[in-house]
Each structure stands twice: as structure tokens, then as C-alpha cells.
Coordinates of C-alpha atoms and ligand atoms in Angstrom, one line a residue:
M1 CA 103.3 83.6 49.2
P2 CA 101.3 86.5 50.8
S3 CA 102.0 90.0 49.4
S4 CA 105.3 91.5 50.8
L5 CA 104.0 94.9 50.2
P6 CA 104.3 97.4 53.0
N7 CA 100.3 97.5 53.7
A8 CA 100.2 93.5 53.5
A9 CA 98.9 93.2 57.0
P10 CA 95.2 93.7 56.5
R11 CA 93.8 96.6 58.1
V12 CA 90.5 96.3 60.0
A13 CA 88.8 98.8 57.6
P14 CA 90.8 99.4 54.5
R15 CA 91.2 102.9 52.9
V16 CA 89.6 102.1 49.0
A17 CA 90.0 103.9 45.9
I18 CA 87.5 103.2 43.0
V19 CA 89.2 103.8 39.6
G20 CA 86.4 104.1 37.1
A21 CA 83.8 105.2 39.6
T22 CA 81.5 106.8 37.3
G23 CA 81.3 103.7 34.9
A24 CA 79.0 101.0 34.6
V25 CA 80.9 98.7 36.8
G26 CA 82.2 101.5 39.2
V27 CA 78.6 102.4 39.9
E28 CA 77.9 98.7 40.8
L29 CA 81.3 98.4 42.8
L30 CA 79.9 101.3 45.0
R31 CA 76.6 99.7 45.3
C32 CA 78.2 96.0 46.5
L33 CA 80.3 97.8 49.0
A34 CA 77.3 99.7 50.6
E35 CA 74.9 96.6 50.3
R36 CA 77.5 94.4 51.7
D37 CA 78.6 96.4 54.6
F38 CA 82.1 96.6 53.6
P39 CA 83.9 98.6 56.2
L40 CA 85.7 101.4 54.9
A41 CA 88.3 103.6 56.4
S42 CA 88.0 106.0 53.7
L43 CA 86.6 105.9 50.0
K44 CA 88.2 107.7 47.1
L45 CA 86.2 107.9 43.9
L46 CA 88.7 108.5 40.8
A47 CA 87.6 109.0 37.1
S48 CA 88.4 111.0 34.0
S49 CA 89.1 114.8 34.3
R50 CA 85.8 115.1 32.8
S51 CA 83.8 113.6 35.8
A52 CA 86.2 115.5 38.3
G53 CA 84.3 117.6 40.9
R54 CA 80.9 115.4 40.3
E55 CA 79.1 114.5 43.5
V56 CA 78.0 110.9 44.5
V57 CA 76.2 110.0 47.6
F58 CA 77.3 106.7 49.3
R59 CA 75.9 105.5 52.3
G60 CA 74.3 108.9 53.0
Q61 CA 77.8 110.9 52.5
T62 CA 78.6 113.2 49.6
L63 CA 81.8 112.3 47.8
T64 CA 83.5 114.1 45.1
V65 CA 84.8 112.4 42.3
E66 CA 88.4 113.1 41.7
A67 CA 90.6 112.9 38.3
L68 CA 93.0 110.0 38.3
G69 CA 96.4 111.1 38.8
D70 CA 100.0 109.8 39.7
D71 CA 99.3 111.0 43.3
S72 CA 95.9 109.3 43.6
F73 CA 97.1 106.1 45.6
Q74 CA 98.6 107.6 48.7
D75 CA 96.9 106.5 51.9
V76 CA 95.1 103.9 49.9
D77 CA 95.1 100.1 50.9
L78 CA 92.8 98.6 48.4
A79 CA 92.3 100.1 44.7
L80 CA 89.3 98.8 42.7
F81 CA 90.2 99.2 39.2
S82 CA 87.4 99.3 36.3
A83 CA 88.4 101.9 33.9
G84 CA 89.9 99.7 30.9
S85 CA 93.0 97.9 30.4
G86 CA 95.3 100.7 29.2
L87 CA 94.8 102.7 32.6
S88 CA 95.4 99.5 34.6
K89 CA 98.7 98.7 32.9
V90 CA 99.7 102.2 33.9
Y91 CA 98.2 102.9 37.2
G92 CA 97.8 99.5 38.4
P93 CA 101.6 99.1 39.2
K94 CA 101.6 102.9 40.7
A95 CA 99.0 101.9 43.0
V96 CA 100.9 98.9 44.3
A97 CA 104.3 100.9 44.5
A98 CA 102.0 103.5 46.8
G99 CA 101.3 100.4 49.0
A100 CA 97.9 99.4 47.8
V101 CA 96.3 95.9 46.8
V102 CA 94.9 96.3 43.4
V103 CA 91.7 94.0 42.2
D104 CA 91.7 94.8 38.4
N105 CA 88.6 94.4 36.4
S106 CA 90.2 94.6 33.3
S107 CA 92.1 91.9 31.1
A108 CA 95.6 93.5 31.8
F109 CA 97.0 91.2 34.1
R110 CA 94.5 88.1 33.7
M111 CA 97.3 85.8 32.0
D112 CA 100.2 87.2 34.1
P113 CA 101.4 84.2 36.5
D114 CA 102.1 87.0 39.0
C115 CA 98.4 87.8 39.2
P116 CA 95.9 85.5 40.4
L117 CA 92.7 85.3 38.4
V118 CA 90.0 84.7 41.0
V119 CA 86.4 83.4 41.3
P120 CA 86.1 83.1 45.1
E121 CA 83.8 80.2 44.8
V122 CA 86.1 78.2 42.6
N123 CA 89.7 79.1 43.1
A124 CA 90.1 81.6 46.5
E125 CA 93.2 79.7 47.5
T126 CA 95.3 81.1 44.6
L127 CA 94.7 84.7 46.3
A128 CA 97.7 83.8 48.5
D129 CA 99.9 84.0 45.5
H130 CA 99.5 87.5 45.0
H131 CA 102.0 90.2 44.7
G132 CA 100.0 93.2 44.6
I133 CA 97.7 92.7 41.9
V134 CA 94.5 90.4 41.6
A135 CA 92.8 89.9 38.5
N136 CA 89.0 89.7 38.3
P137 CA 88.3 87.5 35.2
N138 CA 86.2 88.2 32.2
C139 CA 82.6 88.3 33.0
V140 CA 81.6 85.1 30.7
A141 CA 84.5 83.3 32.2
I142 CA 83.2 84.1 35.9
I143 CA 79.6 83.3 35.0
A144 CA 80.7 79.9 33.4
A145 CA 83.1 78.8 35.9
V146 CA 80.7 79.0 38.9
P147 CA 78.4 76.1 37.7
V148 CA 81.2 74.3 35.6
A149 CA 84.0 74.2 38.3
P150 CA 81.6 71.9 41.0
L151 CA 80.7 69.6 38.1
A152 CA 84.1 69.3 36.9
R153 CA 85.2 68.3 40.5
A154 CA 82.6 66.1 40.8
F155 CA 82.9 64.2 37.5
G156 CA 85.9 65.2 35.9
L157 CA 85.7 67.3 32.7
K158 CA 86.8 66.1 29.3
R159 CA 85.5 69.2 26.9
L160 CA 83.5 72.2 27.2
Q161 CA 81.5 74.2 24.5
M162 CA 79.7 77.3 25.0
A163 CA 77.8 79.9 23.1
T164 CA 77.1 83.3 24.8
Y165 CA 74.4 85.9 24.6
Q166 CA 76.1 88.8 26.0
A167 CA 74.4 92.0 27.3
A168 CA 75.4 95.6 26.3
S169 CA 76.6 96.4 29.7
G170 CA 80.2 94.4 28.9
A171 CA 80.9 97.1 26.3
G172 CA 80.1 99.8 29.2
A173 CA 77.7 102.4 30.4
A174 CA 78.0 104.1 26.8
A175 CA 76.9 100.8 24.8
M176 CA 74.0 100.5 27.2
E177 CA 72.8 104.1 26.3
E178 CA 73.2 103.2 22.8
L179 CA 70.9 100.2 23.2
R180 CA 68.3 102.2 24.7
A181 CA 68.8 105.1 22.3
S182 CA 68.9 103.0 19.0
T183 CA 65.8 100.9 20.4
Q184 CA 63.9 104.1 21.1
A185 CA 64.8 105.5 17.4
W186 CA 63.6 102.1 15.8
I187 CA 60.4 102.5 17.4
E188 CA 59.8 105.9 16.4
G189 CA 61.0 105.1 13.1
R190 CA 64.1 107.4 13.1
P191 CA 67.5 106.6 11.5
F192 CA 70.3 106.0 14.1
A193 CA 73.7 105.8 13.3
P194 CA 75.8 103.3 15.6
Q195 CA 78.8 105.1 17.4
V196 CA 79.9 102.6 20.2
L197 CA 79.1 99.1 18.7
P198 CA 80.0 98.3 15.2
H199 CA 76.5 97.3 14.1
P200 CA 72.8 98.2 14.6
Y201 CA 71.8 96.9 18.0
A202 CA 68.2 97.5 18.2
F203 CA 66.2 94.2 17.5
N204 CA 69.4 92.8 16.0
L205 CA 72.2 90.8 17.5
F206 CA 75.8 90.2 16.2
S207 CA 79.0 88.5 16.6
H208 CA 81.0 90.1 19.7
N209 CA 82.6 93.3 18.8
A210 CA 86.2 92.2 20.2
E211 CA 88.7 92.2 17.1
V212 CA 88.9 89.0 15.2
D213 CA 91.9 86.8 14.7
A214 CA 92.1 86.7 10.7
E215 CA 93.8 83.3 10.9
S216 CA 91.5 81.6 13.4
G217 CA 88.3 83.3 13.1
Y218 CA 88.0 83.7 16.7
N219 CA 87.4 87.2 18.3
G220 CA 89.4 88.4 21.2
E221 CA 86.5 87.6 23.6
E222 CA 86.4 84.0 22.4
L223 CA 90.1 83.6 23.1
K224 CA 90.0 85.2 26.5
V225 CA 87.0 83.2 27.6
I226 CA 89.2 80.0 26.6
E227 CA 92.3 81.2 28.3
E228 CA 90.8 82.2 31.5
C229 CA 88.3 79.6 31.9
R230 CA 91.4 77.1 31.6
R231 CA 93.1 79.2 34.4
I232 CA 90.4 79.4 36.6
L233 CA 89.6 75.7 36.3
A234 CA 93.2 74.7 36.8
A235 CA 92.8 72.7 33.3
P236 CA 95.5 74.4 31.0
E237 CA 94.8 71.9 28.4
L238 CA 91.0 71.5 28.5
P239 CA 89.4 71.5 24.9
I240 CA 87.1 74.5 25.1
G241 CA 85.0 75.8 22.1
V242 CA 83.1 79.0 22.4
T243 CA 81.0 81.4 20.0
C244 CA 80.5 84.9 21.7
I245 CA 77.4 87.0 20.3
R246 CA 76.2 90.3 21.6
V247 CA 72.6 90.4 22.1
P248 CA 70.1 93.6 22.7
V249 CA 69.8 92.8 26.7
L250 CA 71.1 95.5 28.9
R251 CA 73.0 93.9 31.6
A252 CA 72.8 90.0 32.0
H253 CA 74.7 87.7 30.2
A254 CA 73.3 84.0 29.4
I255 CA 75.4 81.0 28.0
A256 CA 74.4 77.6 26.6
I257 CA 77.1 75.2 28.0
T258 CA 77.8 71.9 27.1
L259 CA 80.0 69.5 29.1
E260 CA 81.5 66.3 28.3
F261 CA 82.5 64.5 31.6
E262 CA 85.1 61.6 32.3
C263 CA 82.2 59.4 32.9
V264 CA 78.4 58.8 32.4
V265 CA 76.5 61.4 34.1
S266 CA 72.6 61.8 34.6
P267 CA 70.8 65.2 34.7
E268 CA 70.0 64.2 38.3
E269 CA 73.2 63.9 39.5
V270 CA 74.1 67.3 37.9
R271 CA 71.4 68.8 39.5
E272 CA 72.5 67.2 43.1
V273 CA 75.7 69.0 42.5
L274 CA 74.4 72.1 41.4
A275 CA 71.8 72.4 44.4
T276 CA 74.5 72.5 46.9
A277 CA 77.2 74.4 45.1
P278 CA 77.9 78.3 46.3
G279 CA 76.8 81.3 44.1
I280 CA 74.2 79.1 42.1
Q281 CA 70.2 79.1 41.9
V282 CA 68.9 75.9 40.2
V283 CA 66.0 77.5 37.8
D284 CA 64.8 74.3 36.0
D285 CA 61.1 74.1 35.8
R286 CA 60.2 72.0 32.7
A287 CA 56.5 71.9 33.6
R288 CA 56.4 75.8 33.4
N289 CA 59.1 76.1 30.6
H290 CA 60.7 78.4 33.2
F291 CA 64.4 78.6 32.9
P292 CA 67.3 81.2 33.4
M293 CA 66.5 84.5 31.8
P294 CA 68.7 87.8 31.9
S295 CA 65.8 89.7 33.1
E296 CA 65.6 87.5 36.1
A297 CA 69.4 87.4 36.6
E298 CA 69.4 91.1 36.7
G299 CA 70.1 92.4 40.1
Q300 CA 71.2 88.8 41.6
G301 CA 74.7 88.0 43.1
D302 CA 73.8 84.1 42.2
V303 CA 74.1 82.5 38.8
L304 CA 70.9 81.2 37.5
V305 CA 71.4 77.5 36.1
G306 CA 68.8 75.3 34.4
R307 CA 67.8 73.3 31.2
V308 CA 69.7 70.6 32.8
R309 CA 69.4 67.7 30.1
R310 CA 71.4 65.2 28.2
D311 CA 73.3 66.3 25.2
L312 CA 71.7 64.1 22.6
G313 CA 74.6 64.8 20.3
D314 CA 76.8 62.6 22.5
L315 CA 75.6 59.1 22.4
S316 CA 78.1 57.9 25.1
G317 CA 75.8 59.6 27.8
R318 CA 78.8 61.3 29.2
S319 CA 77.6 65.0 28.1
I320 CA 75.1 67.2 29.7
A321 CA 73.7 70.5 28.3
L322 CA 72.8 73.7 30.5
F323 CA 71.6 77.0 30.3
V324 CA 72.9 79.7 32.6
A325 CA 72.4 83.5 33.0
G326 CA 74.1 85.8 35.3
D327 CA 74.2 89.7 36.0
Q328 CA 77.3 90.9 33.9
L329 CA 77.7 94.0 36.2
L330 CA 77.5 91.8 39.7
K331 CA 78.8 88.5 39.4
G332 CA 80.4 89.0 36.2
A333 CA 82.3 92.1 37.5
A334 CA 81.8 94.4 40.6
L335 CA 80.3 91.7 42.9
N336 CA 83.0 89.3 42.1
A337 CA 85.6 92.0 42.8
V338 CA 84.3 92.9 46.0
Q339 CA 84.1 89.3 47.1
I340 CA 87.9 89.1 46.4
A341 CA 88.3 92.2 48.5
E342 CA 86.3 90.6 51.3
R343 CA 88.9 87.5 51.3
L344 CA 91.8 89.8 51.0
F345 CA 90.6 92.1 54.0
P346 CA 88.7 89.2 56.0
A347 CA 89.0 91.6 59.2
A348 CA 87.1 94.3 57.2
K349 CA 84.3 91.7 56.1
A350 CA 84.0 90.5 59.8
Q351 CA 83.7 94.2 61.3
S352 CA 80.3 95.6 61.8
R353 CA 79.3 98.3 59.9
S354 CA 78.4 100.7 62.8
S355 CA 82.2 101.2 63.1
D356 CA 82.4 102.5 59.5
L357 CA 84.2 105.8 59.1
V358 CA 83.6 106.9 55.2
T359 CA 85.5 110.1 54.3
A360 CA 85.8 111.8 51.0
S361 CA 89.4 112.7 50.3
Ligands
A2P401 P1 84.4 109.3 32.8 O1 83.1 109.0 33.3 O2 85.1 110.2 33.5 O3 84.7 109.0 31.6 P2 82.4 102.5 31.1 O4 83.2 101.2 31.3 O5 81.3 102.5 31.7 O6 82.6 103.2 30.0 O7 83.4 103.4 32.2 C1 84.7 103.8 32.1 C2 85.2 104.3 33.5 O8 86.6 104.7 33.3 C3 84.6 105.8 33.7 O9 84.3 105.7 35.4 C4 85.5 106.5 33.1 O10 85.4 108.0 33.9 C5 86.8 106.1 33.4 N1 87.6 106.6 32.6 C6 87.8 106.5 31.3 N2 89.0 107.3 30.9 C7 89.5 107.7 32.0 C8 90.9 108.3 32.0 N3 91.6 108.8 31.4 N4 91.3 108.6 33.5 C9 90.5 108.0 34.7 N5 89.4 107.4 34.5 C10 89.0 107.3 33.2

């Protein structure tokens, strides 16, 4: 059932607020709105009081960042949240009560049955069930789901196994800065005390920094990836194993994925499905040993998919191994959120940029 909110009828050009506009994802949200010509009746930039008064240029106009507060969502139709789950839990419902539809980038509502968890290429139809809040999935879940979903539809999926190589951006702008600063210190032979991440980051990698469940040994990121992939793929019982690792890369994640299908499947059949699936670029050049890399995924909206080959660990012939890379800040966060917003406000998407009116409020 579509939202029964006062502003449920999509305005032609919505009044938009970005919560966390100064953060790593917030900056990319602004860039995606601009690059995709998303028509806006107005745009409000919200962050902490530390950033209030800061000026940001958007499509040639100077906007002033405001401190997030209880009254921030008056006259807002669409609120894009990316300031952490604590703030989403407090201010998301306030935004909905004020009449806005929320697209939330945090984990706060991802497993709430009232909040669809959406990757538009995979399950856009679930958007119809929202009650004011739509959840943007975990970055690994999005980047994995884009290639896994069409293959699951084509061949039937029995089991999914993944190992991730996750960039600093997933831990925010401060973690990206820690990677830069600690690398510089390492090169200059200076000591560096990590402040954002728990371990030395330069020329190192470590198990994902999310809290580890003492009993199972899985960390919070791995558990999120498992639960969210099952929800996005509409496969609540799907056996999924994953190991999440933080690597010293600034902003694009890579994932080694092994899929066990219901039937024997050849690498050629898999490539054929991937070639026409939305949101994917196949990068699979065996002759040149050229496969998906974070450095080439960076700045791209598509997920790069390659190293398509039989999994020799499964003699039945039903398993295929892949390697993928996707920009964590774009498809893994901001771009997916803006693509959701385009589906929520289709009239806005169709409108031409010439009619935009952007006002700082
Ligand atoms: P600020 O820059 O003012 O701290 P990242 O994920 O890159 O760390 O970004 C987090 C985003 O969330 C930033 O825009 C940050 O704003 C914002 N934020 C953090 N704490 C608050 C808060 N208490 N109220 C509003 N926004 C916040």
C-alpha cells in the first residue's frame, strides 16, 4: 500500500533535505542529485551544530548548512538521511510526522518489515509498501545483490559465499582521512596512533571494525550482510557465509562471491545473464589479467563484475565464482538512495532541469 502520508502524492519537484550533508555520503548525495538532474523545489542541508553556517555550492547556488533540529522537516517532501543510525532513529520518525518521505542510509530500519529495503534494479516493487521510511541497504549487500539477483532469478540460488575487501569510506569521512594521514606518516617514518579505526591502517588490513558476537564469532557487518541479502533477494532461508575485511582502499569495495545454483551452470551462461542485467559492467579479460578493481570502480555507478569461472571446490558443476567491485559511496550508498528517490518521485525524474528552483532555506 502506498504511503498514506499527507504528502504522499508526489510533487513534481520535491522539497528535499539532506541529513548529514557534510559527511562522506552526504557530499556524494549532493553530487548525485546534481549529476542526475534531480529537480528540486528546494534543498536544505542539515548537519551537526559544528557545521552550521558552512557554505556549500550546489548547481551554482550557495547553500548554508543548518544544524539538525526538531523543526528541520517543515516544508520537506523528501529527507535523505546519512548521519548514523542513532540520529535516524530519533529524527526519521519526526521527518515522517512532518510529512516527508525518508530514505535512510543507516542500519536503523533495514530489518523493519514496515520499511522496504530497496535496491532498485532488484526489488523496486517493494517500494509500494512503504509507510514513510525506505531503507537503503548496507553497501556490501547492495554491491553483491546487483549481480547475484539476476543470476538467482536465472538459475535458482542454493548457497552464497562471500569474502569482502572493504574501503575506508564505509567508516565515514574521518576514516578516509585516517587512511591518508597514517599512510603519509608511514612513508615519512613517523609514529601514528589510530583514532577512528581500531588497528593500524596503512599497509595493513584487518577484520571489519564492527563489534564481534562472542558466541558465533561473526561481526556486526557480516550479520547485516547476511540478513540484508536474504531480505533483498526475498530468500529468507538462503544459506550465506561471509567474511568482512577492511582494506587500505579509500572508497570502493570489492567482493569475492561464490554462488551455488540449483542446476549445472557454465561461466558462459553466467556471462550472458550479466551482460544484459541492469547496473553491471562485465570486466573479464583473461588475456590481459584485467578484472574488477576498486580504482576502476571508483566514481562509477555500475558494479564491475568479472573473474567468472567454475568453482573448482564444487565438483557437481553447480557453483560459479565471481569477483566484483563497486563504489561504496555511490552505488553502495548515495546513488542507490537517489535512485530510490527517483522511483518515489517519478514526476520529478521526468521533469527537465530547466524548471529547477533551488533555494537555500
Ligand atoms: P558534521 O560534519 O557537522 O559532524 P561521516 O559518515 O562521513 O562521518 O558523516 C557523518 C555526517 O553526520 C556528517 O554530515 C555529520 O555532520 C553528521 N552528524 C554527525 N553528528 C550529528 C548530529 N549530532 N546532528 C546532525 N548531524 C550530525
